[in-house]
Coordinates of N, CA, C and O in Angstrom, one line a residue:
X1 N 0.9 -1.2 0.0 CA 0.0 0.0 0.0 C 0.9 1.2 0.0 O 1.9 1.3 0.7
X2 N 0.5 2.1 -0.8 CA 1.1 3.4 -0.8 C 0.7 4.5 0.2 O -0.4 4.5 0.8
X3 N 1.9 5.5 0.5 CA 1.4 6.3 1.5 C 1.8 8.0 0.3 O 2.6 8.3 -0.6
X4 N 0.4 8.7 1.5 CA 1.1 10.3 1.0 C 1.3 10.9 2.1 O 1.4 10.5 3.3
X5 N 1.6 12.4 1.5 CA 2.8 13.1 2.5 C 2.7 13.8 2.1 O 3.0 13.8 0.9
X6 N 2.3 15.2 2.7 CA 2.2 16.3 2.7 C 4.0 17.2 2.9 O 4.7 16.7 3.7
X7 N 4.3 17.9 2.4 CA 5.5 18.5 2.3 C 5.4 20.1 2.3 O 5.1 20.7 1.2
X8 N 5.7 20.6 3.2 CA 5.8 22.2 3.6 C 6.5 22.3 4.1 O 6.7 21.7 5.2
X9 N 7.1 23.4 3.5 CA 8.7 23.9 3.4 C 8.8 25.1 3.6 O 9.4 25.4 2.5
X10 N 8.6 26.3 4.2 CA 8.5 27.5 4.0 C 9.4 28.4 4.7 O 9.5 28.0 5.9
X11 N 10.0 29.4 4.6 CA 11.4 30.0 5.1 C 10.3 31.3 5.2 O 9.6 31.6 4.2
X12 N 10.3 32.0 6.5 CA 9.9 33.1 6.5 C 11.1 34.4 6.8 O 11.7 34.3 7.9
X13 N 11.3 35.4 6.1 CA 13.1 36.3 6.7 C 12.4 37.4 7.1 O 11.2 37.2 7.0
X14 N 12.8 38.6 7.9 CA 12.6 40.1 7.7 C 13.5 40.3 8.5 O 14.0 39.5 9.3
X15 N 14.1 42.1 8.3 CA 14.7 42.8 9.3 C 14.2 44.1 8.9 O 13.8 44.4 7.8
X16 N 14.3 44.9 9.9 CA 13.8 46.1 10.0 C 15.1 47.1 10.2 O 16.1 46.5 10.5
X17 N 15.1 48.5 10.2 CA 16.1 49.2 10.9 C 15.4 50.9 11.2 O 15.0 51.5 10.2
X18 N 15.5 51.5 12.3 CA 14.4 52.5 12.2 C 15.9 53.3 13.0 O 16.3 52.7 14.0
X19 N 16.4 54.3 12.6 CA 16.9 55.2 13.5 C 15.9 56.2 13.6 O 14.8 56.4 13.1
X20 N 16.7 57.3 14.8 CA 15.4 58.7 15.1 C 16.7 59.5 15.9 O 17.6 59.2 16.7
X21 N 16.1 60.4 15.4 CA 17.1 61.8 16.0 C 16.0 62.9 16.6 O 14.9 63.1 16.1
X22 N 16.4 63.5 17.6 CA 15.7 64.9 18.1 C 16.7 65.7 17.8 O 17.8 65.4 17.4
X23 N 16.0 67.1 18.1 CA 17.0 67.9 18.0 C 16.4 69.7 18.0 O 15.3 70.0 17.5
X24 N 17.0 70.4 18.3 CA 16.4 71.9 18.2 C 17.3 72.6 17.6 O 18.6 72.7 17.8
X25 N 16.1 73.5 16.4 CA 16.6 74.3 15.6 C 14.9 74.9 15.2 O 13.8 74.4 15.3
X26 N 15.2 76.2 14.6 CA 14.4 76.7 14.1 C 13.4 77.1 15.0 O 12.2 77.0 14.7
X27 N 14.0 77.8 16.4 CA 13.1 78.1 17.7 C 12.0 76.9 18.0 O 10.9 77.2 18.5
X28 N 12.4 75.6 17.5 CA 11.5 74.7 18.2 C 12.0 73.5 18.2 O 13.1 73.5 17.6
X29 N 11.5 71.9 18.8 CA 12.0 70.9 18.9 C 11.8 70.3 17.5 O 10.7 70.5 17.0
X30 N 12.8 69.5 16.9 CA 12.2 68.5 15.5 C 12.9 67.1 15.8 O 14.0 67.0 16.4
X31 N 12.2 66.2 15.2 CA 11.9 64.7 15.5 C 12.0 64.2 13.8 O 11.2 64.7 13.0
X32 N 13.1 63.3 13.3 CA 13.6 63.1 12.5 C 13.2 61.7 12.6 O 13.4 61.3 13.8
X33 N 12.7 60.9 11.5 CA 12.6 59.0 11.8 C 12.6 58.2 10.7 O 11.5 58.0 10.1
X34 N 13.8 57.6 10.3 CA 13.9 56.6 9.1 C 13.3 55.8 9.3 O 13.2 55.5 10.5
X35 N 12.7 55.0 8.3 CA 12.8 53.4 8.8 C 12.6 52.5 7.5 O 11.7 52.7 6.7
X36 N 13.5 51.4 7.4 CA 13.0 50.5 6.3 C 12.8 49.1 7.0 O 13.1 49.0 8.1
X37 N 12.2 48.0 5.9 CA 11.7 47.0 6.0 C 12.2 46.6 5.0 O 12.4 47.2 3.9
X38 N 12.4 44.9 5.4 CA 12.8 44.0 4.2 C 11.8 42.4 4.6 O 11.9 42.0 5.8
X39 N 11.1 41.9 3.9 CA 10.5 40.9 4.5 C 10.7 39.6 3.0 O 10.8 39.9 1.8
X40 N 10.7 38.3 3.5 CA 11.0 37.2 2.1 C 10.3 36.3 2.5 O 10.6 35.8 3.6
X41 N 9.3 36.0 1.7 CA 8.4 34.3 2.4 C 9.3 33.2 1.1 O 9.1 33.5 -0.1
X42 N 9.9 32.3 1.3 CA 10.6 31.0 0.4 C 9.5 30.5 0.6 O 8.8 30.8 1.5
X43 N 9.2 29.2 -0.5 CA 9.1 28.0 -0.1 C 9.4 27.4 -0.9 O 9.1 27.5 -2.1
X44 N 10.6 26.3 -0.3 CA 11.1 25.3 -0.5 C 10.3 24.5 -1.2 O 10.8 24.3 -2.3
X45 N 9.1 24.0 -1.2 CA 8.3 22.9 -2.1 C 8.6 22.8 -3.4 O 8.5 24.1 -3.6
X46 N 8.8 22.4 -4.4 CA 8.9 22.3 -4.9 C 8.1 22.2 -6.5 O 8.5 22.2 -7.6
X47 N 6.7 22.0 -6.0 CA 5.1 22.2 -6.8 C 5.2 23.2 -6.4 O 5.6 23.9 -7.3
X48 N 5.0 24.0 -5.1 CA 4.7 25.3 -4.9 C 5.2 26.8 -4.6 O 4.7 27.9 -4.2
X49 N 6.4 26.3 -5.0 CA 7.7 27.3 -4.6 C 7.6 28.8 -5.7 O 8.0 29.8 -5.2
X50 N 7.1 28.7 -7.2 CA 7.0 29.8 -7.8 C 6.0 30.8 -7.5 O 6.3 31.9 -7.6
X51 N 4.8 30.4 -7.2 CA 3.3 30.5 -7.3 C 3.6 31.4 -5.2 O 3.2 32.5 -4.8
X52 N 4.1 30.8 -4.7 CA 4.3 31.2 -3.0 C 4.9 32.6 -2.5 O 4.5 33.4 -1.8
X53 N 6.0 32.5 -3.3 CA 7.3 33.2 -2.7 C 6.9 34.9 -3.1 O 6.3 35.3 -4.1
X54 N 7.4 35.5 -2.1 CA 6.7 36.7 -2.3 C 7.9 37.6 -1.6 O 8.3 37.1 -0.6
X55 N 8.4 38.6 -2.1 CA 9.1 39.8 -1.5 C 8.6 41.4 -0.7 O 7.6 41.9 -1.4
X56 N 8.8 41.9 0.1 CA 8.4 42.9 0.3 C 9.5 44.0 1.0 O 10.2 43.8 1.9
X57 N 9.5 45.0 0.4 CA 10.2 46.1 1.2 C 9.7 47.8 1.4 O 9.4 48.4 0.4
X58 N 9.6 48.3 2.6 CA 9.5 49.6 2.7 C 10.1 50.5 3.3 O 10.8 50.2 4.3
X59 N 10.0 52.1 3.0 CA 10.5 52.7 3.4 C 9.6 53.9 4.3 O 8.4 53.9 4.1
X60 N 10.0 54.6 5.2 CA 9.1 55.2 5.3 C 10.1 56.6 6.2 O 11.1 56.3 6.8
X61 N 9.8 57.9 6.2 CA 10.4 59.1 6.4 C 9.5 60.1 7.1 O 8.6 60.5 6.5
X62 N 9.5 60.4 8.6 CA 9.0 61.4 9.2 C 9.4 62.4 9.7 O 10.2 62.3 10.6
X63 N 9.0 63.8 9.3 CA 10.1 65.0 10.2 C 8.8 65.9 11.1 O 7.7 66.5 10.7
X64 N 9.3 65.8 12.0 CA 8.4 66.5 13.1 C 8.8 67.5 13.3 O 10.1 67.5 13.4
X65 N 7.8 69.3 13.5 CA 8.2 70.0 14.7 C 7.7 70.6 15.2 O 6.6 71.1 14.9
X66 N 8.4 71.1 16.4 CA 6.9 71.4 17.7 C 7.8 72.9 18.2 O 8.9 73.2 18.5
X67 N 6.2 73.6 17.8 CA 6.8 75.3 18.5 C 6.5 75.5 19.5 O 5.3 75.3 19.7
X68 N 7.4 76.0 20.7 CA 6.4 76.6 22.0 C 5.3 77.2 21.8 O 4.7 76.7 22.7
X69 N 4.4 77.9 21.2 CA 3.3 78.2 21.0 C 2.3 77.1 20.5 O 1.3 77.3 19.8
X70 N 2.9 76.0 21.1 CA 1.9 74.7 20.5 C 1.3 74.0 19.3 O 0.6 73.1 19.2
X71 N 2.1 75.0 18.1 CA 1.7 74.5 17.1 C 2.6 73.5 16.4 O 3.8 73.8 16.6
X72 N 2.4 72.4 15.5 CA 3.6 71.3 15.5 C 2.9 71.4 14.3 O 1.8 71.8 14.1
X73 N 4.1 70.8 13.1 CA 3.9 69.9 11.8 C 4.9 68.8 11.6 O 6.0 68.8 12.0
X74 N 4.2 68.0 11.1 CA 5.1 66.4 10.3 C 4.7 66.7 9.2 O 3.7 67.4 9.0
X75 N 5.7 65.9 8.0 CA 5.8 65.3 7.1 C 5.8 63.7 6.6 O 7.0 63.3 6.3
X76 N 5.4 63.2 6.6 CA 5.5 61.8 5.9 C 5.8 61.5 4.8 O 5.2 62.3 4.0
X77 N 6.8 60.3 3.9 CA 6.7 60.1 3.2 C 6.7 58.6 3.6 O 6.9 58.2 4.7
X78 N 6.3 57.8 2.3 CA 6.1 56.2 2.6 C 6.2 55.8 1.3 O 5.8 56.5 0.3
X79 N 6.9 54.4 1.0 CA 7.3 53.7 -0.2 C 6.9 52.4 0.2 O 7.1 52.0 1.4
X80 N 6.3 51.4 -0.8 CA 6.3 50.3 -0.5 C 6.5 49.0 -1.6 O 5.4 48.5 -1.8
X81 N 7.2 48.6 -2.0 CA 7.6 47.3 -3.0 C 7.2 45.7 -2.7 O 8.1 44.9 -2.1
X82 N 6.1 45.3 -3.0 CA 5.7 44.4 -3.2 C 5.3 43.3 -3.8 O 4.2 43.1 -3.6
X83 N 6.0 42.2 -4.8 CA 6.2 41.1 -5.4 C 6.0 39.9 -5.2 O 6.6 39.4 -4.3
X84 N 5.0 39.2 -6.1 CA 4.6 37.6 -6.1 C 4.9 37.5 -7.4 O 5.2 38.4 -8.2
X85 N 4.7 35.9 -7.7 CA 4.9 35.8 -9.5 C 4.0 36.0 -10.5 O 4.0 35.7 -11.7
X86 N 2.7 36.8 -9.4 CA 1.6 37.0 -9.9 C 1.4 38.5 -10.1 O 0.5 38.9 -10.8
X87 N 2.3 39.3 -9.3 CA 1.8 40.8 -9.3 C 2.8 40.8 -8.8 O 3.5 39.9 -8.3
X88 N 3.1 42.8 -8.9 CA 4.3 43.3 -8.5 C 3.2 44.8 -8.4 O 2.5 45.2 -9.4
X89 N 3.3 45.6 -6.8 CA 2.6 46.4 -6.3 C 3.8 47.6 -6.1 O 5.0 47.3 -5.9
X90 N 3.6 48.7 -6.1 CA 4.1 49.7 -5.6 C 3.2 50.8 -5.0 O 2.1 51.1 -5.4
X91 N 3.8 51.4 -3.9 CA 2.7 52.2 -3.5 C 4.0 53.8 -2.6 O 5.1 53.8 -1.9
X92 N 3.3 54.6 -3.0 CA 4.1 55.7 -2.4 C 2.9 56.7 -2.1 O 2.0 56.9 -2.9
X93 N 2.9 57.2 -1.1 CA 2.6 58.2 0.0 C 3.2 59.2 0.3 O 4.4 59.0 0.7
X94 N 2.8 60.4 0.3 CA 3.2 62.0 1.1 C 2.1 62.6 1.9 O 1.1 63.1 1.4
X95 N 2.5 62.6 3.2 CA 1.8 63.8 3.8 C 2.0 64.6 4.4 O 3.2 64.7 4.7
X96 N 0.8 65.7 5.0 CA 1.7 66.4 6.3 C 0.3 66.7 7.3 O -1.0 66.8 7.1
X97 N 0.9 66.8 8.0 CA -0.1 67.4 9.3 C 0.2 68.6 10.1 O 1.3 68.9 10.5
X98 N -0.9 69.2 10.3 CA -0.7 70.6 11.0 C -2.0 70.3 12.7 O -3.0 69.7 13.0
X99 N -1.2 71.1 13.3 CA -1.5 70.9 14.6 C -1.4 71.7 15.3 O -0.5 72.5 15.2
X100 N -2.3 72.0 16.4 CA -2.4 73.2 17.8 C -2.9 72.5 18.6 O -3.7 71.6 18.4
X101 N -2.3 72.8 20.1 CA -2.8 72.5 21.1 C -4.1 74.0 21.6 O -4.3 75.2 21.2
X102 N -4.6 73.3 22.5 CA -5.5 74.4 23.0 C -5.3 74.8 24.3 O -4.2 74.6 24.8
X103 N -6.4 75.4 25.1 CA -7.1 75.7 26.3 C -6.1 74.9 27.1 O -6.5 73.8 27.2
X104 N -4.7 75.1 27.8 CA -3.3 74.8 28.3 C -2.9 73.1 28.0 O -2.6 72.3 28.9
X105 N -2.9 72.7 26.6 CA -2.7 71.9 26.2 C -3.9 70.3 26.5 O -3.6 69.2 26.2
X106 N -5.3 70.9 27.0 CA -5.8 69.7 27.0 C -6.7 69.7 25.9 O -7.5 68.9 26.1
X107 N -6.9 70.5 24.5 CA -7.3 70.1 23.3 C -6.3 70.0 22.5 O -5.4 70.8 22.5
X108 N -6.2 68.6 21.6 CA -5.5 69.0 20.2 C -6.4 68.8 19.3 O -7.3 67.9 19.3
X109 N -6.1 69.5 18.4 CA -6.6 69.5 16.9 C -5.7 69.5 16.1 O -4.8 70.4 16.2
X110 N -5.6 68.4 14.9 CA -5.4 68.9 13.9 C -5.6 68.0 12.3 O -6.5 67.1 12.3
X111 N -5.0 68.2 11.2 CA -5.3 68.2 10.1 C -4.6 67.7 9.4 O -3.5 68.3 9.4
X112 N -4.6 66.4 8.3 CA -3.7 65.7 7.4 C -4.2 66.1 6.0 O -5.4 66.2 5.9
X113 N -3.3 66.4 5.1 CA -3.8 66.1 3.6 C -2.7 65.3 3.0 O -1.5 65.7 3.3
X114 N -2.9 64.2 2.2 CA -2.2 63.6 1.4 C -2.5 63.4 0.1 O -3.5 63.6 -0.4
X115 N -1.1 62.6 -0.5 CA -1.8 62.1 -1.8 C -0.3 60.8 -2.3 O 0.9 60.8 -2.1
X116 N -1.5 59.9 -2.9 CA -0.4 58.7 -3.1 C -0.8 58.1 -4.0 O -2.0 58.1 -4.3
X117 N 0.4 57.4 -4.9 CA 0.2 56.5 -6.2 C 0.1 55.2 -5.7 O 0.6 54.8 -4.6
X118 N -0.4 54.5 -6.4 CA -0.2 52.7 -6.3 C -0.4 52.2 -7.7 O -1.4 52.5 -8.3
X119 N 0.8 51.5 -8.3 CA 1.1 51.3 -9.2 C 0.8 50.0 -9.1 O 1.4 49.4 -8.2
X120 N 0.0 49.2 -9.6 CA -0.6 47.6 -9.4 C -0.2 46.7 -10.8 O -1.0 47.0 -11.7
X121 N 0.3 46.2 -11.1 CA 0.2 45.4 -12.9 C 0.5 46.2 -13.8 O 0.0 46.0 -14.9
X122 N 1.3 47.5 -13.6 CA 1.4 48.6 -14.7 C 0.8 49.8 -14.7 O 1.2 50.8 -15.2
X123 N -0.7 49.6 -13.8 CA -1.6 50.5 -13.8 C -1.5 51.7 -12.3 O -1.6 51.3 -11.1
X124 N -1.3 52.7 -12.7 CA -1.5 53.9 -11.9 C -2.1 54.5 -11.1 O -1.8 55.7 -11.2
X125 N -2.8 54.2 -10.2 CA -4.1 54.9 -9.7 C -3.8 55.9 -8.3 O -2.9 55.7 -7.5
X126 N -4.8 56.9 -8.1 CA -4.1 57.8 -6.9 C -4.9 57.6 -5.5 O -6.1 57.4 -5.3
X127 N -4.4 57.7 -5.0 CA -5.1 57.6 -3.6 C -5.2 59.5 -2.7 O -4.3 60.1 -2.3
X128 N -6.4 59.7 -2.6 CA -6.5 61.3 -1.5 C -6.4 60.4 0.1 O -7.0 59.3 0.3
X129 N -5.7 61.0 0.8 CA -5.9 60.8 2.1 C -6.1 62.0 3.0 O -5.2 62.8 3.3
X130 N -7.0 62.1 3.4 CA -7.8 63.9 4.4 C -8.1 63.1 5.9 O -8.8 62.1 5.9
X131 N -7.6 63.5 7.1 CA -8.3 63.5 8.0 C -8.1 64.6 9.6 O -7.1 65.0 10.2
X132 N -9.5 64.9 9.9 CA -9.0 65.9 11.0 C -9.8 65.5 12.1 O -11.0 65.4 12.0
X133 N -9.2 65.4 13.1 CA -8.9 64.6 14.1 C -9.0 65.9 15.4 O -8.4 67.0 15.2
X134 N -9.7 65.8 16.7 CA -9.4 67.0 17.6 C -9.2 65.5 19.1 O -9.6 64.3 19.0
X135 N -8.8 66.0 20.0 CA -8.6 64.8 21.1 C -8.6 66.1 22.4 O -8.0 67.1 22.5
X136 N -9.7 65.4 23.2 CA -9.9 66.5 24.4 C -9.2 65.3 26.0 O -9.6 64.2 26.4
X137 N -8.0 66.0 26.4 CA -7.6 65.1 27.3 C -7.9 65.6 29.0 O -7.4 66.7 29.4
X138 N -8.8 64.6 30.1 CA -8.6 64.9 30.6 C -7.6 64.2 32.0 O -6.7 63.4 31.8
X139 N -8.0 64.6 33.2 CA -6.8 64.1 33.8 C -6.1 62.6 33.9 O -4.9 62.4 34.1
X140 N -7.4 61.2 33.6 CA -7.4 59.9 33.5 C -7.8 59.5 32.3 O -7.5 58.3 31.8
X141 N -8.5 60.4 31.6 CA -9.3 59.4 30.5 C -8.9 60.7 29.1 O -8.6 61.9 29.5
X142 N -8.9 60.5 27.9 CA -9.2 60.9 26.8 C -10.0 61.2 25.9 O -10.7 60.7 26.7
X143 N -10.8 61.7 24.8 CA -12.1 61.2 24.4 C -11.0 62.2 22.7 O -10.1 62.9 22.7
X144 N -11.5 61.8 21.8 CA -11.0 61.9 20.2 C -11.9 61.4 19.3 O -12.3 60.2 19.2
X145 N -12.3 62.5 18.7 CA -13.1 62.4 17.6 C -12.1 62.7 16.5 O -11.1 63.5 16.5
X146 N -12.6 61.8 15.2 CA -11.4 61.6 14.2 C -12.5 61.2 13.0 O -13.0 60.1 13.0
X147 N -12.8 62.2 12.0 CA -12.8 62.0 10.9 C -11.6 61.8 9.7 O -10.5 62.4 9.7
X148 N -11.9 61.0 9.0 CA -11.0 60.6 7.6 C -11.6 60.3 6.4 O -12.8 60.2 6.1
X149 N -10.4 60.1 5.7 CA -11.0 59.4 4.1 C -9.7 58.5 3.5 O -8.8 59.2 3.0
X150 N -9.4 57.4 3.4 CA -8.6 56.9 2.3 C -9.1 56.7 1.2 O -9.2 55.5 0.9
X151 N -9.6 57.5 0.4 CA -10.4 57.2 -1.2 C -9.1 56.5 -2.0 O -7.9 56.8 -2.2
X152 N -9.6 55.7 -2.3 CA -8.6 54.6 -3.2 C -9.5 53.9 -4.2 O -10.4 53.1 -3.9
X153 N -9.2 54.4 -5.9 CA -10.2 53.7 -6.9 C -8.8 52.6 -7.5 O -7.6 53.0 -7.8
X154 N -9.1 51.8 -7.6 CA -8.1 51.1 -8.7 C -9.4 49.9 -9.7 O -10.3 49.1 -9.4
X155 N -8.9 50.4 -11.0 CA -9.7 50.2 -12.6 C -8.9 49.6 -13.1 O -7.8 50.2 -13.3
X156 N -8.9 48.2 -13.7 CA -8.0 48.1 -15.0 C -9.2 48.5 -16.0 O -10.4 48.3 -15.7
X157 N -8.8 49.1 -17.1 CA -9.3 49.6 -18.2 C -9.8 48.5 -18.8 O -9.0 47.5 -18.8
X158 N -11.1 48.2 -19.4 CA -11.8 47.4 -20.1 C -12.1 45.8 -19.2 O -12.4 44.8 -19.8
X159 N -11.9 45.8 -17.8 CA -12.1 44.2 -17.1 C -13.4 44.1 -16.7 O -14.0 43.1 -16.5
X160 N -14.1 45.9 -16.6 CA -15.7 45.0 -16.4 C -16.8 45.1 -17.6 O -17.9 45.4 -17.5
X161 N -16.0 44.8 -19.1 CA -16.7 45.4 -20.2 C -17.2 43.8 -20.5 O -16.7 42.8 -20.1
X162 N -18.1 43.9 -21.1 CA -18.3 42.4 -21.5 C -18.3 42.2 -23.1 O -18.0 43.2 -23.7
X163 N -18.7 40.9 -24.1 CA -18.6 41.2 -25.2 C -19.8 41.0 -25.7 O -20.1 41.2 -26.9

């Protein structure tokens, strides 16, 4: 009698590396933060090793800064590279945020606008990112109301046409 046997083989990798710097200039504090990612799924199988194996890497860039008069901005940027033998994704991101504290720092408010590509199979599409956010803190508890939007359309041209 014959036997079967299931065989799964799969190597999962990543490393990350994030430095961050503070620092004052420009009559206020600023907050500087690299960070990349590298991630690799193998699999060894041998039926299923092309169809499996998948790459990923990102990058991502923040500069903060904060004025005595309470008002702060960031920047973001964000990259992302992602690969199967099926698709190959890219995605890039920019934003920034503006901010005030309030009434001796127990309101903040503030405000993001972005805008980002995602490159999917060749195809282009943009992404808006809006959100404004206020957070009332008191001495134990918090309370934050936070409106947003990630609007993200992605179309291939002619896939919902029929003949």
């Amino acid at each position: 009698s014959g036997t079967s046997t299931t065989y799964v083989d799969n190597v999962f990798q990543s490393v990350s590396v994030g430095p961050r710097a503070m620092f004052s200039g420009w009559g206020g504090m600023q907050s500087v933060m690299l960070t990349w990612g590298f991630q690799d799924l193998g699999d060894n199988n041998p039926v299923t090793a092309l169809m499996t194996r998948s790459q990923s890497q990102s990058l991502m860039g923040i500069w903060s800064y904060f004025l005595p008069s309470t008002l702060n901005f960031s920047a973001n940027v964000f990259a992302n590279y992602y690969s199967t033998a099926l698709i190959v994704t890219h995605i890039v991101n920019v934003s920034g945020t503006i901010g005030k504290q309030f009434f001796e720092n127990k309101l903040l408010g503030s405000i993001t606008g972005g805008w980002g590509v995602v490159a999917v199979g060749g195809h282009n599409d943009g992404q808006l990112i809006m959100r404004a956010m206020a957070t009332y803190q008191l001495p134990r508890v918090s309370f934050t109301l936070n409106f947003s939007t990630n609007n993200y359309q992605y179309a291939v041209p002619n896939a919902l046409q029929s003949n």
